[in-house]
Short mmCIF file of C-alpha atoms in Angstrom, two decimals:
data_model
loop_
_atom_site.label_atom_id
_atom_site.label_comp_id
_atom_site.label_asym_id
_atom_site.label_seq_id
_atom_site.Cartn_x
_atom_site.Cartn_y
_atom_site.Cartn_z
CA MET A 270 4.24 44.15 17.62
CA PRO A 271 4.09 41.36 19.56
CA GLU A 272 0.79 40.89 18.31
CA VAL A 273 1.39 41.29 14.97
CA HIS A 274 3.88 38.72 15.22
CA LEU A 275 1.12 36.71 17.00
CA ASN A 276 -1.22 37.30 14.60
CA LYS A 277 1.13 35.92 11.98
CA GLY A 278 2.21 32.86 13.39
CA ASN A 279 -1.18 32.24 14.46
CA ALA A 280 -2.08 32.29 9.79
CA LEU A 281 0.70 31.02 8.77
CA ALA A 282 0.05 27.64 11.73
CA ASN A 283 -3.81 27.71 9.80
CA LEU A 284 -2.71 27.64 6.72
CA PHE A 285 -0.57 24.83 7.44
CA SER A 286 -2.97 22.96 9.29
CA MET A 287 -4.75 23.17 5.80
CA ALA A 288 -2.69 22.38 3.11
CA TRP A 289 -1.26 19.18 5.42
CA LEU A 290 -5.03 17.95 5.27
CA VAL A 291 -5.49 18.78 1.56
CA ALA A 292 -1.98 16.74 1.15
CA LEU A 293 -2.96 13.89 2.91
CA LEU A 294 -7.10 14.38 1.79
CA LEU A 295 -5.34 14.27 -2.48
CA LEU A 296 -3.45 11.41 -0.75
CA VAL A 297 -5.89 8.85 0.68
CA LEU A 298 -8.41 10.19 -2.39
CA ASN A 299 -6.18 8.07 -5.10
CA LEU A 300 -7.94 9.63 -8.15
CA GLY A 301 -4.70 8.61 -10.37
CA VAL A 302 -6.37 5.19 -9.94
CA VAL A 303 -9.72 5.41 -8.82
CA ALA A 304 -10.64 8.19 -11.15
CA GLY A 305 -8.77 6.99 -13.98
CA LEU A 306 -6.66 10.57 -13.88
CA GLY A 307 -3.36 8.41 -14.51
CA ASN A 308 0.09 9.24 -13.15
CA ILE A 309 -0.46 12.27 -10.36
CA ASN A 310 2.38 11.37 -8.48
CA ALA A 311 3.56 14.75 -9.11
CA LEU A 312 0.78 16.81 -7.74
CA GLU A 313 0.68 14.83 -5.23
CA LYS A 314 3.99 15.67 -3.97
CA SER A 315 4.02 19.07 -4.46
CA LEU A 316 1.15 19.62 -2.40
CA PHE A 317 3.14 17.93 0.42
CA LEU A 318 5.69 20.02 -0.62
CA ALA A 319 4.40 23.30 -0.52
CA ALA A 320 3.01 22.15 2.76
CA GLY A 321 6.49 21.51 4.11
CA LEU A 322 7.80 24.97 3.14
CA ILE A 323 4.85 26.58 5.01
CA TYR A 324 6.41 24.92 8.76
CA LEU A 325 8.91 25.59 8.10
CA ALA A 326 8.35 29.70 7.92
CA ASN A 327 9.60 31.64 10.64
CA LYS A 328 10.90 28.65 12.54
CA PRO A 329 14.57 27.46 13.28
CA LYS A 330 16.58 25.52 11.53
CA ASN A 331 18.05 22.26 12.69
CA TRP A 332 21.44 22.19 10.84
CA GLY A 333 22.36 19.00 11.63
CA ALA A 334 19.83 17.56 9.67
CA SER A 335 19.89 20.69 6.83
CA ILE A 336 23.41 20.16 5.96
CA THR A 337 23.14 16.26 5.43
CA ALA A 338 19.83 17.22 3.57
CA LEU A 339 22.21 19.35 1.10
CA VAL A 340 24.53 16.31 1.13
CA ILE A 341 22.03 13.71 -0.23
CA LEU A 342 21.04 16.71 -2.69
CA LEU A 343 24.64 17.14 -3.69
CA THR A 344 25.40 13.02 -3.82
CA ILE A 345 22.26 12.88 -6.97
CA PHE A 346 23.90 16.20 -8.29
CA LEU A 347 27.44 14.42 -8.28
CA GLY A 348 26.07 11.13 -9.47
CA ALA A 349 23.86 12.40 -12.49
CA VAL A 350 27.66 14.44 -13.17
CA PHE A 351 29.86 11.97 -14.06
CA THR A 352 27.31 8.79 -15.19
CA GLU A 353 27.91 7.27 -18.15
CA PHE A 354 25.02 5.59 -18.64
CA PHE A 355 23.43 6.27 -22.59
CA ALA A 356 19.87 7.16 -20.99
CA PHE A 357 20.52 9.83 -18.90
CA SER A 358 17.28 12.27 -18.65
CA TRP A 359 17.96 15.03 -16.41
CA GLY A 360 14.73 15.63 -16.30
CA ARG A 361 14.06 11.83 -14.93
CA ALA A 362 16.53 12.51 -12.27
CA ALA A 363 15.61 15.59 -11.51
CA SER A 364 11.68 14.02 -10.51
CA ALA A 365 13.15 10.78 -8.43
CA ALA A 366 14.76 14.13 -6.52
CA THR A 367 11.87 16.18 -5.62
CA ALA A 368 9.65 12.87 -5.28
CA LEU A 369 12.32 12.49 -2.23
CA PHE A 370 12.38 16.29 -1.29
CA ALA A 371 9.07 16.61 -0.41
CA LEU A 372 8.70 15.80 2.64
CA VAL A 373 12.22 17.17 3.58
CA PRO A 374 11.27 20.24 4.82
CA PHE A 375 9.57 18.41 7.61
CA PHE A 376 12.67 17.09 8.71
CA LEU A 377 14.76 20.25 9.10
CA ALA A 378 12.56 22.54 11.72
CA ARG A 379 11.18 20.64 15.46
CA PRO A 380 7.43 20.47 15.56
CA SER A 381 4.89 22.57 17.49
CA GLU A 382 3.12 20.86 20.25
CA ARG A 383 0.07 21.63 17.60
CA GLU A 384 1.56 21.06 14.90
CA ARG A 385 2.85 17.07 16.41
CA ASN A 386 -0.66 16.59 17.96
CA LEU A 387 -2.19 17.75 13.85
CA ALA A 388 0.12 15.24 11.95
CA LEU A 389 0.36 12.20 15.07
CA LYS A 390 -3.12 12.61 14.89
CA SER A 391 -4.13 12.62 11.39
CA ILE A 392 -1.69 9.73 10.96
CA ALA A 393 -3.02 7.83 13.46
CA VAL A 394 -6.29 7.44 11.81
CA LEU A 395 -5.38 7.19 8.10
CA PRO A 396 -5.16 2.96 8.27
CA PHE A 397 -9.01 3.60 8.79
CA ILE A 398 -10.26 6.16 6.54
CA LEU A 399 -8.83 4.08 4.19
CA VAL A 400 -10.14 1.12 4.73
CA SER A 401 -13.23 2.62 4.90
CA TYR A 402 -12.90 5.08 1.43
CA SER A 403 -12.55 1.48 -0.07
CA LEU A 404 -15.58 -0.08 1.24
CA VAL A 405 -17.53 3.12 -0.08
CA LEU A 406 -15.75 2.55 -3.80
CA TRP A 407 -17.27 -1.36 -3.27
CA VAL A 408 -20.30 -0.22 -2.54
CA ALA A 409 -20.49 2.55 -4.81
CA MET A 410 -18.53 1.31 -8.04
CA GLY A 411 -17.59 -2.12 -7.52
CA ILE A 412 -13.88 -1.92 -6.75
CA PRO A 413 -12.86 -5.04 -4.35
CA ILE A 414 -12.02 -4.61 -1.26
CA ILE A 415 -10.28 -8.02 -1.38
CA PHE A 416 -8.45 -9.89 -3.48
CA ARG A 417 -6.21 -12.94 -4.35
CA ASP A 418 -2.39 -13.45 -4.69
CA HIS A 419 -0.43 -15.92 -6.46
CA THR A 420 0.57 -17.23 -3.75
CA GLY A 421 -3.19 -18.20 -3.16
CA ALA A 422 -4.08 -15.78 -0.09
CA GLN A 423 -6.49 -13.47 0.27
CA ARG A 424 -4.65 -9.57 0.70
CA LEU A 425 -7.16 -6.44 1.96
CA GLY A 426 -5.99 -3.91 -0.86
CA GLY A 427 -9.32 -1.45 -2.05
CA ALA A 428 -9.04 1.48 -3.01
CA LEU A 429 -4.90 1.13 -2.28
CA HIS A 430 -1.62 -1.57 -3.44
CA PRO A 431 -2.26 -3.58 -0.58
CA ALA A 432 2.09 -2.86 -0.32
CA PHE A 433 0.94 1.59 -0.07
CA LEU A 434 -2.17 0.45 2.77
CA ALA A 435 0.64 -1.64 5.15
CA ALA A 436 2.84 1.31 4.67
CA ALA A 437 -0.16 3.68 6.50
CA CYS A 438 -0.72 1.17 8.52
CA TYR A 439 2.81 1.08 9.91
CA ALA A 440 2.88 4.73 9.94
CA GLY A 441 -0.29 5.20 10.86
CA ALA A 442 0.66 2.06 14.44
CA LEU A 443 3.32 3.91 15.02
CA SER A 444 1.93 7.07 15.34
CA SER A 445 -0.56 5.82 17.87
CA ALA A 446 1.92 3.98 19.62
CA PHE A 447 3.91 7.92 20.22
CA LEU A 448 0.37 9.34 21.77
CA TYR A 449 -0.01 6.54 24.21
CA SER A 450 3.31 6.58 25.45
CA GLN A 451 2.19 10.60 25.45
CA HIS A 452 -0.90 10.39 26.90
CA LYS A 453 -1.35 6.88 28.56
CA SER A 454 -5.07 6.73 26.96
CA PHE A 455 -5.66 3.26 26.26
CA ARG A 456 -8.41 4.26 23.25
CA TYR A 457 -4.42 4.84 21.61
CA LEU A 458 -3.45 1.61 22.65
CA ALA A 459 -6.32 0.39 20.33
CA LEU A 460 -5.71 1.99 17.78
CA CYS A 461 -2.81 1.05 17.70
CA THR A 462 -3.52 -2.38 17.89
CA ALA A 463 -6.41 -2.41 15.28
CA SER A 464 -3.97 -0.57 13.02
CA LEU A 465 -1.50 -3.77 13.34
CA VAL A 466 -4.04 -5.90 12.60
CA ILE A 467 -5.15 -4.66 9.42
CA CYS A 468 -1.26 -4.23 8.17
CA LEU A 469 -1.67 -8.30 8.06
CA LEU A 470 -4.76 -8.73 6.93
CA SER A 471 -2.79 -6.78 3.38
CA GLY A 472 -0.88 -9.50 3.67
CA THR A 473 2.30 -7.48 3.63
CA ARG A 474 5.42 -9.36 5.64
CA MET A 475 8.11 -7.31 5.88
CA PRO A 476 6.22 -3.71 7.08
CA SER A 477 3.93 -6.30 9.36
CA VAL A 478 7.21 -7.18 11.14
CA CYS A 479 8.73 -4.31 11.10
CA ALA A 480 5.81 -2.52 12.12
CA ALA A 481 4.87 -4.50 15.02
CA ALA A 482 8.69 -4.22 16.84
CA SER A 483 8.71 -0.69 16.48
CA CYS A 484 5.27 -0.75 18.10
CA ALA A 485 6.66 -2.52 20.85
CA LEU A 486 9.60 -0.46 21.46
CA VAL A 487 7.67 2.77 21.88
CA ILE A 488 4.83 1.40 23.64
CA VAL A 489 7.24 -1.64 26.30
CA GLY A 490 9.70 2.04 26.75
CA ALA A 491 6.65 4.48 27.97
CA THR A 492 5.80 1.88 30.84
CA ARG A 493 7.26 2.06 33.65
CA GLY A 494 7.64 -0.78 36.03
CA GLY A 495 9.08 -4.87 35.21
CA ALA A 496 5.59 -6.03 35.68
CA SER A 497 3.63 -3.87 33.42
CA ARG A 498 6.08 -4.45 30.93
CA ILE A 499 6.04 -8.03 31.07
CA GLY A 500 2.46 -7.82 31.20
CA PHE A 501 2.12 -5.89 27.39
CA ILE A 502 4.36 -8.17 25.83
CA GLY A 503 1.92 -11.06 27.51
CA LEU A 504 -1.25 -9.32 25.93
CA GLY A 505 0.59 -9.08 22.24
CA LEU A 506 1.37 -12.59 22.19
CA THR A 507 -1.67 -13.33 23.06
CA ALA A 508 -3.37 -11.33 20.88
CA ILE A 509 -0.90 -12.52 18.15
CA VAL A 510 -2.18 -16.09 19.54
CA ILE A 511 -6.06 -15.15 19.05
CA PHE A 512 -5.65 -13.26 15.51
CA LEU A 513 -4.01 -16.78 13.62
CA LEU A 514 -6.33 -18.85 14.92
CA THR A 515 -9.29 -16.90 13.92
CA PHE A 516 -8.05 -14.90 10.97
CA GLY A 517 -4.46 -16.26 10.31
CA ASP A 518 -5.00 -18.90 7.83
CA GLN A 519 -4.23 -16.62 4.52
CA ILE A 520 -1.49 -14.55 6.06
CA LEU A 521 0.23 -17.44 6.98
CA VAL A 522 -0.33 -18.87 4.03
CA ARG A 523 1.66 -16.04 2.38
CA PHE A 524 4.16 -15.69 5.37
CA MET A 525 4.72 -19.58 4.33
CA SER A 526 5.04 -19.55 0.84
CA GLY A 527 8.67 -17.89 0.66
CA SER A 528 7.53 -16.13 -2.87
CA THR A 529 9.17 -12.63 -4.00
CA SER A 530 6.78 -12.13 -6.16
CA GLY A 531 8.98 -12.54 -9.00
CA ARG A 532 11.86 -9.81 -7.14
CA GLU A 533 14.39 -12.24 -7.54
CA ASP A 534 14.56 -12.08 -11.60
CA MET A 535 14.06 -7.89 -11.24
CA TRP A 536 16.96 -8.30 -8.62
CA ALA A 537 19.58 -10.17 -10.75
CA ALA A 538 18.66 -7.87 -14.00
CA LEU A 539 19.21 -5.15 -12.11
CA GLY A 540 22.71 -6.36 -10.30
CA GLU A 541 23.80 -6.99 -14.52
CA TRP A 542 23.64 -2.99 -15.08
CA ILE A 543 25.99 -2.10 -11.56
CA ALA A 544 28.46 -4.73 -13.55
CA ARG A 545 28.21 -2.29 -16.25
CA TYR A 546 28.56 1.59 -14.42
CA PRO A 547 29.76 -0.23 -10.39
CA LEU A 548 31.33 3.61 -9.73
CA ALA A 549 28.54 6.67 -10.64
CA GLY A 550 25.82 4.13 -11.46
CA VAL A 551 23.53 4.93 -14.37
CA GLY A 552 21.72 8.44 -12.81
CA PHE A 553 18.90 8.94 -9.70
CA GLY A 554 15.86 6.85 -10.55
CA HIS A 555 16.44 5.63 -14.00
CA HIS A 556 16.35 1.94 -12.04
CA GLY A 557 12.83 1.25 -14.16
CA LEU A 558 14.82 2.23 -16.95
CA LEU A 559 16.28 -1.86 -16.76
CA ILE A 560 13.85 -4.25 -15.64
CA PRO A 561 13.00 -6.14 -19.12
CA GLU A 562 9.18 -6.07 -19.77
CA SER A 563 8.97 -9.98 -19.59
CA ILE A 564 9.86 -8.97 -15.83
CA THR A 565 7.59 -6.10 -15.55
CA LYS A 566 4.52 -8.12 -16.84
CA ILE A 567 4.92 -10.83 -14.06
CA THR A 568 5.90 -8.12 -11.15
CA ARG A 569 3.02 -5.78 -12.61
CA THR A 570 5.72 -3.29 -11.49
CA SER A 571 9.05 -1.69 -12.17
CA ALA A 572 9.96 -0.61 -8.35
CA ALA A 573 13.17 -2.54 -7.57
CA HIS A 574 11.56 -3.49 -4.24
CA ASN A 575 14.88 -3.03 -2.34
CA GLU A 576 16.51 0.46 -1.66
CA TYR A 577 20.05 -0.29 -1.29
CA LEU A 578 19.91 -2.71 -4.77
CA ARG A 579 18.02 0.91 -6.35
CA SER A 580 20.78 2.97 -4.69
CA LEU A 581 23.67 0.92 -5.94
CA VAL A 582 22.63 0.26 -9.72
CA GLU A 583 21.85 4.03 -9.46
CA LEU A 584 24.36 5.31 -7.57
CA GLY A 585 27.11 3.42 -8.23
CA TYR A 586 29.49 2.32 -5.21
CA LEU A 587 31.00 5.87 -4.51
CA GLY A 588 27.71 7.47 -3.94
CA ALA A 589 25.11 4.70 -2.57
CA PRO A 590 26.80 4.09 0.83
CA VAL A 591 27.48 8.45 0.94
CA PHE A 592 23.54 8.26 0.08
CA LEU A 593 22.19 5.99 2.13
CA GLY A 594 24.18 6.90 5.28
CA SER A 595 23.18 10.36 4.84
CA LEU A 596 19.20 9.44 4.89
CA PHE A 597 19.39 7.43 7.71
CA LEU A 598 21.46 10.57 9.24
CA LEU A 599 18.79 12.47 8.59
CA PHE A 600 16.25 10.71 9.79
CA VAL A 601 17.92 10.09 13.20
CA GLN A 602 19.23 14.02 13.19
CA SER A 603 15.83 15.85 12.37
CA SER A 604 14.42 13.64 15.97
CA ALA A 605 16.06 16.11 18.06
CA ASN A 606 18.17 19.40 18.05
CA ALA A 607 21.85 17.98 19.26
CA LEU A 608 23.33 14.65 18.50
CA SER A 609 23.59 14.29 22.26
CA LYS A 610 19.76 14.48 22.82
CA ILE A 611 18.94 11.77 19.99
CA THR A 612 18.09 8.52 22.05
CA LEU A 613 18.82 4.88 21.57
CA GLN A 614 14.85 4.47 20.68
CA THR A 615 14.71 6.28 17.33
CA LEU A 616 17.92 4.55 16.61
CA ALA A 617 16.43 1.16 16.46
CA LEU A 618 13.16 2.47 14.74
CA VAL A 619 15.16 4.52 12.13
CA LEU A 620 16.83 0.85 11.67
CA LEU A 621 14.01 -1.06 11.66
CA LEU A 622 12.79 0.88 8.51
CA PHE A 623 15.89 0.86 6.98
CA VAL A 624 15.26 -3.08 7.66
CA TYR A 625 11.63 -2.61 5.73
CA ALA A 626 13.46 -0.71 2.89
CA SER A 627 15.56 -4.34 2.23
CA THR A 628 12.33 -5.50 0.46
CA ASP A 629 10.05 -2.50 -0.35
CA ASN A 630 10.30 0.77 -1.89
CA VAL A 631 10.37 3.12 1.30
CA PHE A 632 12.49 5.72 0.33
CA PHE A 633 10.00 7.34 -2.61
CA LEU A 634 6.74 6.46 -1.75
CA SER A 635 4.66 9.17 0.78
CA TYR A 636 2.59 6.66 2.62
CA CYS A 637 6.47 5.25 3.45
CA LEU A 638 7.82 8.88 4.24
CA LEU A 639 4.92 9.15 6.89
CA ILE A 640 7.18 6.77 9.00
CA PRO A 641 9.99 8.39 9.41
CA LEU A 642 8.43 11.05 10.30
CA VAL A 643 5.99 9.91 12.41
CA ILE A 644 9.67 8.41 14.28
CA SER A 645 11.45 12.36 14.26
CA TRP A 646 8.27 13.58 15.51
CA GLY A 647 6.97 11.52 17.65
CA PRO A 648 8.80 12.27 21.18
CA SER A 649 7.27 15.63 22.65
CA ALA A 650 7.86 18.85 20.21
CA ALA A 651 11.06 20.20 21.23
CA ILE A 652 9.85 24.33 20.77
CA PRO A 653 6.52 25.88 21.57
CA SER A 654 3.70 26.98 19.09
CA ARG A 655 4.66 30.08 17.03
CA GLY A 656 1.65 32.34 18.92
CA GLN A 657 3.01 30.66 22.53
CA SER A 658 6.86 31.34 21.17
CA VAL A 659 6.17 34.74 20.62
CA ALA A 660 3.93 35.75 23.27
CA SER A 661 6.61 34.75 25.64
CA ARG A 662 8.84 37.46 24.46
#
């Protein structure tokens, strides 16, 4: 019997590894844009959801995180029931809920060391894979890897929109920082630094600042001795100065422009709908219907770029605080099996993620959801691998 359980555990572990890598591969390839397949977000999300369900199989659940996830789902459902928005659609609400919950299974149980290493190492190399893929597309298909935006700044994008690349770099840099904190290998420190540089080259402001602050928290926190910590801080500041003196002119153009890329008009339009549906909102996933076409032509998006405003317009003053508070609690709870084991570092990292959410679409984009996954899985795994667990019985 133990041997049967061991074989089953190894089979599940191998199946999860394959499902995780396939889901990441499809996300990286961005075939909806590159191959002209249109919106294939549903397929991308479904692969992550499948990998998450395989991950949860035969694994003890974190009941605190599971209950919090149910509260989030119930908040979305009650908002849908009580909204008076004339264009509400259950299908649209379900689609948005699925996009949010595609990676939620990964937050409902602690990973084995094998699962943790697979996720962290694959996420750590994502920025470099994306840049390499973009270079290939540039040579093979002429897809530009750098473009000039409305502020005049040149931004690195390639196969992805710069905001997506920045989110991948945020997750990759933080993953490398956690790997450095565990192994103390300078190759992970180099990976972290390079990911932050790519993030800056994408011309994104808030994710660059939050990513740098998050990595500093992890790396300095893992460094023993005051002199060593001061040394790391000094090296970091020196690297920033050198970068700004060499490649920083285009970054400074965007940082100093003060432009919100037309978001102020979008936020004003959404604010009018909050006044119309203040209590229950217009329904989860419906804010894109509220933004005038004249504004979407300028911003080239119908996403709010502010998760607090988005939640308020979709769930109202009653649902938004519960939704946002529960989401914060889910990300924090998933890092430990007990509330007493949650660290100040985890709280600070999740708080920085929520700062990022004030200017970007964070809670529905797969690359962004990898960030709380890294925060949750970054600390050493709390359970052994499936095979080890069975063997020890």
